[in-house]
CSV table of N, CA and C in Angstrom, one decimal:
chain,number,residue,atom,x,y,z
J,1,SER,N,65.5,-58.0,-14.3
J,1,SER,CA,65.6,-57.1,-15.5
J,1,SER,C,66.4,-55.9,-15.0
J,2,LYS,N,66.7,-55.0,-16.0
J,2,LYS,CA,67.5,-53.9,-15.8
J,2,LYS,C,66.8,-52.8,-14.9
J,3,VAL,N,65.5,-52.8,-15.1
J,3,VAL,CA,64.6,-51.8,-14.3
J,3,VAL,C,64.6,-52.3,-12.9
J,4,THR,N,64.5,-53.5,-12.6
J,4,THR,CA,64.5,-54.1,-11.2
J,4,THR,C,65.8,-53.8,-10.6
J,5,GLN,N,66.9,-54.0,-11.3
J,5,GLN,CA,68.2,-53.8,-10.8
J,5,GLN,C,68.4,-52.3,-10.5
J,6,PHE,N,67.9,-51.4,-11.3
J,6,PHE,CA,68.0,-50.0,-11.1
J,6,PHE,C,67.2,-49.6,-9.9
J,7,LEU,N,66.0,-50.2,-9.7
J,7,LEU,CA,65.2,-49.9,-8.5
J,7,LEU,C,65.9,-50.4,-7.3
J,8,PHE,N,66.5,-51.5,-7.3
J,8,PHE,CA,67.3,-52.0,-6.1
J,8,PHE,C,68.5,-51.1,-5.8
J,9,GLN,N,69.1,-50.6,-6.8
J,9,GLN,CA,70.2,-49.6,-6.6
J,9,GLN,C,69.7,-48.3,-6.0
J,10,ILE,N,68.6,-47.9,-6.4
J,10,ILE,CA,68.0,-46.7,-5.8
J,10,ILE,C,67.7,-46.9,-4.3
J,11,THR,N,67.0,-48.1,-4.0
J,11,THR,CA,66.7,-48.4,-2.6
J,11,THR,C,67.9,-48.6,-1.8
J,12,ASP,N,69.0,-49.2,-2.3
J,12,ASP,CA,70.2,-49.3,-1.6
J,12,ASP,C,70.8,-47.9,-1.3
J,13,PHE,N,70.8,-47.0,-2.3
J,13,PHE,CA,71.3,-45.7,-2.1
J,13,PHE,C,70.6,-44.9,-1.0
J,14,PHE,N,69.3,-45.0,-1.0
J,14,PHE,CA,68.5,-44.3,0.1
J,14,PHE,C,68.4,-45.2,1.3
J,15,GLN,N,69.0,-46.3,1.4
J,15,GLN,CA,68.9,-47.3,2.5
J,15,GLN,C,67.5,-47.6,2.9
J,16,ILE,N,66.7,-48.0,1.9
J,16,ILE,CA,65.3,-48.4,2.0
J,16,ILE,C,65.2,-49.9,1.7
J,17,GLU,N,64.6,-50.7,2.5
J,17,GLU,CA,64.5,-52.1,2.2
J,17,GLU,C,63.3,-52.3,1.2
J,18,PRO,N,63.6,-52.9,0.1
J,18,PRO,CA,62.5,-53.1,-0.9
J,18,PRO,C,61.5,-54.2,-0.6
J,19,THR,N,60.6,-53.9,0.3
J,19,THR,CA,59.6,-54.9,0.7
J,19,THR,C,58.4,-54.8,-0.3
J,20,VAL,N,57.5,-55.7,-0.1
J,20,VAL,CA,56.3,-55.7,-1.0
J,20,VAL,C,55.5,-54.4,-0.7
J,21,GLY,N,55.4,-54.0,0.6
J,21,GLY,CA,54.7,-52.8,0.9
J,21,GLY,C,55.3,-51.5,0.2
J,22,PHE,N,56.6,-51.5,0.2
J,22,PHE,CA,57.3,-50.4,-0.4
J,22,PHE,C,57.0,-50.4,-1.9
J,23,ILE,N,57.0,-51.6,-2.6
J,23,ILE,CA,56.8,-51.7,-4.0
J,23,ILE,C,55.3,-51.2,-4.3
J,24,PHE,N,54.4,-51.7,-3.5
J,24,PHE,CA,53.0,-51.3,-3.7
J,24,PHE,C,52.8,-49.8,-3.5
J,25,SER,N,53.5,-49.2,-2.5
J,25,SER,CA,53.4,-47.8,-2.3
J,25,SER,C,54.0,-47.0,-3.5
J,26,LEU,N,55.1,-47.5,-4.0
J,26,LEU,CA,55.7,-46.9,-5.2
J,26,LEU,C,54.8,-47.0,-6.4
J,27,PHE,N,54.1,-48.1,-6.5
J,27,PHE,CA,53.1,-48.3,-7.6
J,27,PHE,C,52.0,-47.3,-7.4
J,28,GLY,N,51.5,-47.1,-6.2
J,28,GLY,CA,50.5,-46.1,-5.9
J,28,GLY,C,50.9,-44.7,-6.2
J,29,VAL,N,52.1,-44.3,-5.9
J,29,VAL,CA,52.7,-43.0,-6.2
J,29,VAL,C,52.7,-42.8,-7.7
J,30,PHE,N,53.1,-43.9,-8.4
J,30,PHE,CA,53.1,-43.8,-9.9
J,30,PHE,C,51.7,-43.6,-10.5
J,31,LEU,N,50.7,-44.3,-9.9
J,31,LEU,CA,49.3,-44.1,-10.3
J,31,LEU,C,48.8,-42.7,-10.1
J,32,ILE,N,49.2,-42.1,-8.9
J,32,ILE,CA,48.8,-40.8,-8.6
J,32,ILE,C,49.4,-39.8,-9.6
J,33,ILE,N,50.7,-40.0,-9.9
J,33,ILE,CA,51.4,-39.2,-10.9
J,33,ILE,C,50.8,-39.3,-12.3
J,34,SER,N,50.4,-40.6,-12.6
J,34,SER,CA,49.8,-40.8,-13.9
J,34,SER,C,48.4,-40.1,-14.0
J,35,GLY,N,47.6,-40.1,-12.9
J,35,GLY,CA,46.4,-39.4,-12.8
J,35,GLY,C,46.5,-37.9,-13.0
J,36,LEU,N,47.5,-37.4,-12.3
J,36,LEU,CA,47.8,-35.9,-12.4
J,36,LEU,C,48.2,-35.5,-13.8
J,37,ILE,N,49.0,-36.4,-14.4
J,37,ILE,CA,49.4,-36.1,-15.8
J,37,ILE,C,48.2,-36.2,-16.7
J,38,GLY,N,47.3,-37.1,-16.5
J,38,GLY,CA,46.0,-37.2,-17.3
J,38,GLY,C,45.2,-35.9,-17.1
J,39,ILE,N,45.1,-35.4,-15.9
J,39,ILE,CA,44.3,-34.2,-15.6
J,39,ILE,C,45.0,-33.0,-16.3
J,40,GLY,N,46.4,-33.0,-16.3
J,40,GLY,CA,47.1,-31.9,-16.9
J,40,GLY,C,46.9,-31.9,-18.4
J,41,THR,N,46.9,-33.1,-19.0
J,41,THR,CA,46.7,-33.2,-20.5
J,41,THR,C,45.3,-32.8,-20.9
J,42,THR,N,44.3,-33.2,-20.1
J,42,THR,CA,42.9,-32.7,-20.3
J,42,THR,C,42.8,-31.2,-20.2
J,43,TYR,N,43.5,-30.6,-19.2
J,43,TYR,CA,43.5,-29.2,-19.1
J,43,TYR,C,44.1,-28.5,-20.3
J,44,LEU,N,45.3,-29.1,-20.7
J,44,LEU,CA,46.0,-28.5,-21.9
J,44,LEU,C,45.2,-28.6,-23.2
J,45,VAL,N,44.5,-29.7,-23.4
J,45,VAL,CA,43.6,-29.8,-24.5
J,45,VAL,C,42.5,-28.8,-24.5
J,46,ALA,N,41.9,-28.6,-23.3
J,46,ALA,CA,40.8,-27.6,-23.2
J,46,ALA,C,41.4,-26.2,-23.4
J,47,ARG,N,42.6,-25.9,-22.9
J,47,ARG,CA,43.2,-24.6,-23.0
J,47,ARG,C,43.6,-24.3,-24.5
J,48,ILE,N,44.2,-25.3,-25.2
J,48,ILE,CA,44.5,-25.1,-26.6
J,48,ILE,C,43.3,-24.9,-27.4
J,49,LYS,N,42.2,-25.6,-27.1
J,49,LYS,CA,40.9,-25.4,-27.9
J,49,LYS,C,40.4,-24.0,-27.6
J,50,TYR,N,40.5,-23.6,-26.4
J,50,TYR,CA,40.0,-22.2,-26.0
J,50,TYR,C,40.8,-21.1,-26.7
J,51,ASP,N,42.1,-21.3,-26.7
J,51,ASP,CA,43.0,-20.3,-27.3
J,51,ASP,C,42.8,-20.3,-28.9
J,52,VAL,N,42.6,-21.4,-29.5
J,52,VAL,CA,42.4,-21.4,-30.9
J,52,VAL,C,41.0,-20.8,-31.2
J,53,LEU,N,40.0,-21.1,-30.4
J,53,LEU,CA,38.7,-20.5,-30.7
J,53,LEU,C,38.7,-19.0,-30.4
J,54,THR,N,39.4,-18.6,-29.4
J,54,THR,CA,39.5,-17.1,-29.2
J,54,THR,C,40.2,-16.4,-30.3
J,55,ASN,N,41.3,-17.0,-30.8
J,55,ASN,CA,42.0,-16.4,-31.9
J,55,ASN,C,41.2,-16.3,-33.2
J,56,LEU,N,40.5,-17.5,-33.5
J,56,LEU,CA,39.7,-17.5,-34.7
J,56,LEU,C,38.6,-16.5,-34.6
J,57,SER,N,37.9,-16.5,-33.5
J,57,SER,CA,36.7,-15.6,-33.4
J,57,SER,C,37.1,-14.1,-33.4
J,58,THR,N,38.3,-13.8,-32.7
J,58,THR,CA,38.8,-12.5,-32.8
J,58,THR,C,39.1,-12.0,-34.2
J,59,ASN,N,39.8,-12.9,-34.9
J,59,ASN,CA,40.2,-12.6,-36.3
J,59,ASN,C,39.0,-12.5,-37.2
J,60,THR,N,38.0,-13.4,-37.0
J,60,THR,CA,36.8,-13.4,-37.8
J,60,THR,C,36.0,-12.1,-37.6
J,61,MET,N,35.8,-11.8,-36.3
J,61,MET,CA,35.0,-10.6,-36.0
J,61,MET,C,35.7,-9.4,-36.4
J,62,THR,N,37.0,-9.3,-36.3
J,62,THR,CA,37.7,-8.1,-36.7
J,62,THR,C,37.5,-7.9,-38.2
J,63,THR,N,37.7,-9.0,-39.0
J,63,THR,CA,37.4,-8.9,-40.4
J,63,THR,C,36.0,-8.6,-40.7
J,64,PHE,N,35.1,-9.2,-40.0
J,64,PHE,CA,33.7,-9.0,-40.2
J,64,PHE,C,33.3,-7.5,-39.9
J,65,PHE,N,33.8,-6.9,-38.8
J,65,PHE,CA,33.4,-5.5,-38.5
J,65,PHE,C,34.2,-4.5,-39.3
J,66,ASN,N,35.3,-4.9,-40.0
J,66,ASN,CA,36.0,-4.0,-40.9
J,66,ASN,C,35.4,-4.0,-42.3
J,67,ALA,N,34.4,-4.8,-42.5
J,67,ALA,CA,33.8,-4.8,-43.8
J,67,ALA,C,33.0,-3.6,-44.1
J,68,LYS,N,32.8,-3.3,-45.4
J,68,LYS,CA,32.0,-2.1,-45.8
J,68,LYS,C,30.6,-2.3,-45.5
J,69,PHE,N,29.9,-1.1,-45.5
J,69,PHE,CA,28.5,-1.1,-45.1
J,69,PHE,C,27.6,-1.9,-46.1
J,70,SER,N,28.0,-2.0,-47.3
J,70,SER,CA,27.2,-2.7,-48.3
J,70,SER,C,27.1,-4.2,-47.9
J,71,PHE,N,28.1,-4.7,-47.3
J,71,PHE,CA,28.2,-6.1,-46.9
J,71,PHE,C,27.1,-6.3,-45.8
J,72,PHE,N,26.9,-5.4,-44.9
J,72,PHE,CA,25.9,-5.6,-43.8
J,72,PHE,C,24.5,-5.3,-44.4
J,73,ASN,N,24.4,-4.5,-45.3
J,73,ASN,CA,23.1,-4.1,-45.9
J,73,ASN,C,22.5,-5.1,-46.8
J,74,SER,N,23.4,-6.0,-47.3
J,74,SER,CA,23.0,-7.0,-48.3
J,74,SER,C,22.2,-8.2,-47.7
J,75,GLY,N,22.3,-8.5,-46.4
J,75,GLY,CA,21.7,-9.7,-45.9
J,75,GLY,C,21.3,-9.6,-44.4
J,76,GLU,N,20.9,-10.7,-43.9
J,76,GLU,CA,20.5,-10.8,-42.5
J,76,GLU,C,21.8,-10.9,-41.6
J,77,ILE,N,22.0,-9.9,-40.8
J,77,ILE,CA,23.2,-9.9,-40.0
J,77,ILE,C,23.2,-11.0,-38.9
J,78,GLY,N,22.1,-11.2,-38.3
J,78,GLY,CA,22.0,-12.2,-37.2
J,78,GLY,C,22.2,-13.6,-37.7
J,79,LEU,N,21.7,-13.9,-38.9
J,79,LEU,CA,21.9,-15.2,-39.5
J,79,LEU,C,23.4,-15.4,-39.8
J,80,LEU,N,24.0,-14.4,-40.3
J,80,LEU,CA,25.4,-14.5,-40.6
J,80,LEU,C,26.3,-14.6,-39.4
J,81,LEU,N,26.0,-13.9,-38.3
J,81,LEU,CA,26.8,-14.0,-37.1
J,81,LEU,C,26.6,-15.4,-36.4
J,82,ASN,N,25.3,-15.9,-36.5
J,82,ASN,CA,25.1,-17.2,-35.9
J,82,ASN,C,25.8,-18.3,-36.7
J,83,SER,N,25.8,-18.2,-38.0
J,83,SER,CA,26.6,-19.1,-38.8
J,83,SER,C,28.0,-19.1,-38.5
J,84,PHE,N,28.6,-17.9,-38.4
J,84,PHE,CA,30.0,-17.8,-38.0
J,84,PHE,C,30.3,-18.5,-36.7
J,85,GLN,N,29.4,-18.2,-35.7
J,85,GLN,CA,29.6,-18.8,-34.4
J,85,GLN,C,29.6,-20.3,-34.4
J,86,LYS,N,28.6,-20.9,-35.2
J,86,LYS,CA,28.4,-22.3,-35.3
J,86,LYS,C,29.7,-23.0,-35.9
J,87,GLU,N,30.1,-22.4,-37.0
J,87,GLU,CA,31.3,-22.9,-37.7
J,87,GLU,C,32.5,-22.8,-36.8
J,88,LEU,N,32.7,-21.7,-36.1
J,88,LEU,CA,33.8,-21.6,-35.2
J,88,LEU,C,33.8,-22.7,-34.1
J,89,GLN,N,32.6,-23.0,-33.6
J,89,GLN,CA,32.5,-24.0,-32.6
J,89,GLN,C,32.8,-25.4,-33.2
J,90,ARG,N,32.4,-25.7,-34.4
J,90,ARG,CA,32.8,-26.9,-35.0
J,90,ARG,C,34.3,-27.0,-35.2
J,91,VAL,N,34.9,-25.9,-35.7
J,91,VAL,CA,36.4,-26.0,-35.9
J,91,VAL,C,37.1,-26.2,-34.5
J,92,GLY,N,36.6,-25.6,-33.5
J,92,GLY,CA,37.2,-25.8,-32.1
J,92,GLY,C,37.0,-27.2,-31.6
J,93,ASP,N,35.8,-27.8,-31.8
J,93,ASP,CA,35.6,-29.1,-31.4
J,93,ASP,C,36.5,-30.1,-32.2
J,94,SER,N,36.6,-29.8,-33.5
J,94,SER,CA,37.5,-30.7,-34.3
J,94,SER,C,38.9,-30.6,-33.9
J,95,PHE,N,39.4,-29.4,-33.6
J,95,PHE,CA,40.8,-29.2,-33.2
J,95,PHE,C,41.0,-29.9,-31.8
J,96,GLY,N,40.0,-29.8,-30.9
J,96,GLY,CA,40.2,-30.4,-29.6
J,96,GLY,C,40.2,-31.9,-29.8
J,97,GLN,N,39.4,-32.5,-30.7
J,97,GLN,CA,39.5,-33.9,-30.9
J,97,GLN,C,40.8,-34.4,-31.6
J,98,ILE,N,41.4,-33.6,-32.4
J,98,ILE,CA,42.7,-33.9,-33.0
J,98,ILE,C,43.7,-33.9,-31.9
J,99,VAL,N,43.7,-32.9,-31.1
J,99,VAL,CA,44.7,-32.9,-30.0
J,99,VAL,C,44.5,-34.1,-29.0
J,100,SER,N,43.2,-34.4,-28.8
J,100,SER,CA,43.0,-35.6,-27.9
J,100,SER,C,43.5,-36.9,-28.5
J,101,ILE,N,43.3,-37.0,-29.9
J,101,ILE,CA,43.8,-38.2,-30.5
J,101,ILE,C,45.4,-38.3,-30.4
J,102,PHE,N,46.0,-37.1,-30.6
J,102,PHE,CA,47.5,-37.1,-30.5
J,102,PHE,C,47.9,-37.5,-29.1
J,103,VAL,N,47.2,-37.0,-28.0
J,103,VAL,CA,47.5,-37.4,-26.7
J,103,VAL,C,47.3,-38.9,-26.5
J,104,SER,N,46.2,-39.4,-27.0
J,104,SER,CA,46.0,-40.9,-26.9
J,104,SER,C,47.0,-41.7,-27.6
J,105,VAL,N,47.5,-41.3,-28.7
J,105,VAL,CA,48.5,-42.0,-29.4
J,105,VAL,C,49.8,-42.0,-28.6
J,106,LEU,N,50.1,-40.8,-28.0
J,106,LEU,CA,51.3,-40.7,-27.2
J,106,LEU,C,51.2,-41.6,-26.0
J,107,HIS,N,50.0,-41.7,-25.3
J,107,HIS,CA,49.8,-42.6,-24.2
J,107,HIS,C,50.0,-44.1,-24.6
J,108,ILE,N,49.5,-44.4,-25.8
J,108,ILE,CA,49.6,-45.8,-26.3
J,108,ILE,C,51.1,-46.1,-26.5
J,109,LEU,N,51.8,-45.2,-27.1
J,109,LEU,CA,53.3,-45.4,-27.3
J,109,LEU,C,54.0,-45.6,-26.0
J,110,ILE,N,53.7,-44.8,-25.0
J,110,ILE,CA,54.3,-44.9,-23.7
J,110,ILE,C,54.0,-46.2,-23.0
J,111,PHE,N,52.7,-46.6,-23.1
J,111,PHE,CA,52.3,-47.8,-22.4
J,111,PHE,C,52.8,-49.1,-23.1
J,112,LEU,N,53.0,-49.0,-24.4
J,112,LEU,CA,53.6,-50.1,-25.1
J,112,LEU,C,55.1,-50.2,-25.0
J,113,SER,N,55.8,-49.0,-24.8
J,113,SER,CA,57.2,-49.0,-24.7
J,113,SER,C,57.7,-49.6,-23.4
J,114,ILE,N,57.0,-49.5,-22.3
J,114,ILE,CA,57.5,-50.0,-21.1
J,114,ILE,C,57.6,-51.5,-21.1
J,115,PRO,N,56.5,-52.2,-21.5
J,115,PRO,CA,56.7,-53.7,-21.5
J,115,PRO,C,57.7,-54.1,-22.6
J,116,LEU,N,57.8,-53.4,-23.7
J,116,LEU,CA,58.8,-53.7,-24.7
J,116,LEU,C,60.2,-53.6,-24.2
J,117,MET,N,60.5,-52.6,-23.3
J,117,MET,CA,61.8,-52.4,-22.7
J,117,MET,C,62.1,-53.5,-21.6
J,118,LEU,N,61.0,-53.8,-20.8
J,118,LEU,CA,61.3,-54.8,-19.8
J,118,LEU,C,61.4,-56.2,-20.3
J,119,TYR,N,60.5,-56.7,-21.2
J,119,TYR,CA,60.5,-58.0,-21.7
J,119,TYR,C,60.1,-57.9,-23.2
J,120,PRO,N,61.1,-57.7,-24.0
J,120,PRO,CA,60.8,-57.5,-25.5
J,120,PRO,C,60.2,-58.7,-26.1
J,121,LYS,N,60.8,-59.9,-25.9
J,121,LYS,CA,60.3,-61.1,-26.5
J,121,LYS,C,58.9,-61.4,-26.1
J,122,LEU,N,58.6,-61.4,-24.9
J,122,LEU,CA,57.2,-61.7,-24.4
J,122,LEU,C,56.2,-60.6,-24.9
J,123,SER,N,56.6,-59.4,-24.9
J,123,SER,CA,55.7,-58.3,-25.4
J,123,SER,C,55.4,-58.5,-26.9
J,124,ALA,N,56.5,-58.8,-27.6
J,124,ALA,CA,56.3,-59.0,-29.1
J,124,ALA,C,55.4,-60.2,-29.3
J,125,GLU,N,55.5,-61.3,-28.6
J,125,GLU,CA,54.7,-62.4,-28.7
J,125,GLU,C,53.2,-62.1,-28.4
J,126,PHE,N,53.0,-61.3,-27.3
J,126,PHE,CA,51.7,-60.9,-26.8
J,126,PHE,C,51.0,-60.1,-27.9
J,127,LEU,N,51.7,-59.1,-28.4
J,127,LEU,CA,51.2,-58.2,-29.5
J,127,LEU,C,50.8,-59.0,-30.7
J,128,ALA,N,51.7,-59.9,-31.1
J,128,ALA,CA,51.4,-60.7,-32.3
J,128,ALA,C,50.2,-61.6,-32.1
J,129,ILE,N,50.1,-62.3,-30.9
J,129,ILE,CA,48.9,-63.1,-30.6
J,129,ILE,C,47.6,-62.2,-30.6
J,130,THR,N,47.7,-61.0,-30.0
J,130,THR,CA,46.6,-60.2,-29.9
J,130,THR,C,46.1,-59.7,-31.3
J,131,LEU,N,47.0,-59.4,-32.2
J,131,LEU,CA,46.7,-59.0,-33.6
J,131,LEU,C,46.1,-60.2,-34.3
J,132,ILE,N,46.6,-61.4,-34.1
J,132,ILE,CA,46.1,-62.6,-34.8
J,132,ILE,C,44.7,-62.9,-34.3
J,133,LEU,N,44.5,-62.8,-33.0
J,133,LEU,CA,43.2,-63.2,-32.5
J,133,LEU,C,42.1,-62.1,-32.7
J,134,SER,N,42.5,-60.9,-32.8
J,134,SER,CA,41.5,-59.8,-33.1
J,134,SER,C,41.3,-59.5,-34.6
J,135,SER,N,42.1,-60.1,-35.4
J,135,SER,CA,41.9,-59.9,-36.9
J,135,SER,C,40.6,-60.3,-37.4
J,136,PRO,N,39.9,-61.4,-36.9
J,136,PRO,CA,38.6,-61.7,-37.4
J,136,PRO,C,37.5,-60.7,-37.1
J,137,LEU,N,37.8,-59.8,-36.1
J,137,LEU,CA,36.8,-58.9,-35.6
J,137,LEU,C,36.8,-57.6,-36.5
J,138,SER,N,37.8,-57.4,-37.3
J,138,SER,CA,37.9,-56.2,-38.1
J,138,SER,C,36.8,-56.1,-39.1
J,139,PRO,N,36.4,-57.1,-39.8
J,139,PRO,CA,35.2,-57.0,-40.7
J,139,PRO,C,33.9,-56.6,-40.0
J,140,TRP,N,33.8,-57.1,-38.8
J,140,TRP,CA,32.6,-56.8,-38.0
J,140,TRP,C,32.6,-55.3,-37.5
J,141,ALA,N,33.8,-54.8,-37.2
J,141,ALA,CA,33.9,-53.5,-36.8
J,141,ALA,C,33.4,-52.5,-37.9
J,142,ALA,N,33.7,-52.8,-39.1
J,142,ALA,CA,33.3,-52.0,-40.2
J,142,ALA,C,31.8,-52.0,-40.4
J,143,THR,N,31.1,-53.0,-40.0
J,143,THR,CA,29.7,-53.1,-40.2
J,143,THR,C,29.0,-52.6,-38.9
J,144,ILE,N,29.6,-52.7,-37.8
J,144,ILE,CA,29.0,-52.3,-36.5
J,144,ILE,C,29.1,-50.8,-36.3
J,145,LEU,N,30.3,-50.3,-36.5
J,145,LEU,CA,30.5,-48.9,-36.1
J,145,LEU,C,29.6,-47.9,-36.9
J,146,PRO,N,29.4,-48.0,-38.2
J,146,PRO,CA,28.5,-47.0,-38.8
J,146,PRO,C,27.1,-47.1,-38.3
J,147,THR,N,26.6,-48.3,-37.8
J,147,THR,CA,25.3,-48.3,-37.3
J,147,THR,C,25.1,-47.8,-35.9
J,148,VAL,N,26.2,-47.7,-35.2
J,148,VAL,CA,26.2,-47.2,-33.8
J,148,VAL,C,26.5,-45.7,-33.8
J,149,SER,N,27.2,-45.2,-34.8
J,149,SER,CA,27.7,-43.8,-34.7
J,149,SER,C,26.6,-42.8,-34.6
J,150,HIS,N,25.4,-43.1,-35.0
J,150,HIS,CA,24.3,-42.1,-34.9
J,150,HIS,C,23.8,-41.9,-33.4
J,151,LEU,N,24.3,-42.8,-32.5
J,151,LEU,CA,23.9,-42.7,-31.1
J,151,LEU,C,24.7,-41.8,-30.2
J,152,SER,N,25.4,-40.9,-30.8
J,152,SER,CA,26.2,-40.0,-30.0
J,152,SER,C,25.3,-39.0,-29.4
J,153,VAL,N,25.7,-38.4,-28.2
J,153,VAL,CA,24.8,-37.5,-27.5
J,153,VAL,C,24.4,-36.3,-28.2
J,154,PRO,N,25.3,-35.6,-29.0
J,154,PRO,CA,24.9,-34.4,-29.7
J,154,PRO,C,23.8,-34.8,-30.8
J,155,ASN,N,23.9,-36.0,-31.4
J,155,ASN,CA,22.9,-36.3,-32.4
J,155,ASN,C,21.6,-36.7,-31.6
J,156,MET,N,21.6,-37.3,-30.5
J,156,MET,CA,20.4,-37.6,-29.7
J,156,MET,C,19.7,-36.3,-29.2
J,157,VAL,N,20.5,-35.3,-28.9
J,157,VAL,CA,19.9,-34.0,-28.4
J,157,VAL,C,19.3,-33.3,-29.6
J,158,GLU,N,19.9,-33.3,-30.8
J,158,GLU,CA,19.3,-32.7,-32.0
J,158,GLU,C,18.1,-33.4,-32.4
J,159,GLN,N,18.0,-34.7,-32.2
J,159,GLN,CA,16.8,-35.5,-32.6
J,159,GLN,C,15.8,-35.6,-31.4
J,160,HIS,N,16.1,-34.9,-30.3
J,160,HIS,CA,15.2,-34.8,-29.2
J,160,HIS,C,15.0,-36.2,-28.5
J,161,LEU,N,16.0,-37.1,-28.6
J,161,LEU,CA,15.9,-38.4,-28.0
J,161,LEU,C,16.3,-38.3,-26.5
J,162,VAL,N,17.0,-37.3,-26.1
J,162,VAL,CA,17.4,-37.1,-24.7
J,162,VAL,C,16.7,-35.8,-24.2
J,163,TRP,N,16.0,-36.0,-23.1
J,163,TRP,CA,15.3,-34.8,-22.5
J,163,TRP,C,16.0,-34.3,-21.3
């Protein structure tokens, strides 16, 4: 393939013999780089979530504390502050999940593009067979996923199922 020819051109340029050990080492280096990129994306997702939450809470608290006295006098201030904080946390979690989904879609596109570039016909056949063989599972997924969704850790903690 063109990628193999390119790899051989690089090894010829640096006068390295392309042995199996070299190929495995190169594969290991790519795995390490992939792991570092994964750590970097996780950090960026957390950083984006933190920045959004900081901005939202700063703007909300600025607006909140610039309100007139009658606003504070009309209700329970602690309940109001706790409600704001809870909703900000939910917005931050949702935003973090959206960014994580975007990163996952990007990973899928990258992982699918590499085999499609190397062996387009074989990759297309594999994807078609996978879709055909997994299509009977889609009705089951619709019935299984709603019954399992209540088993998330936050729901278990709220229901005191995890101590």
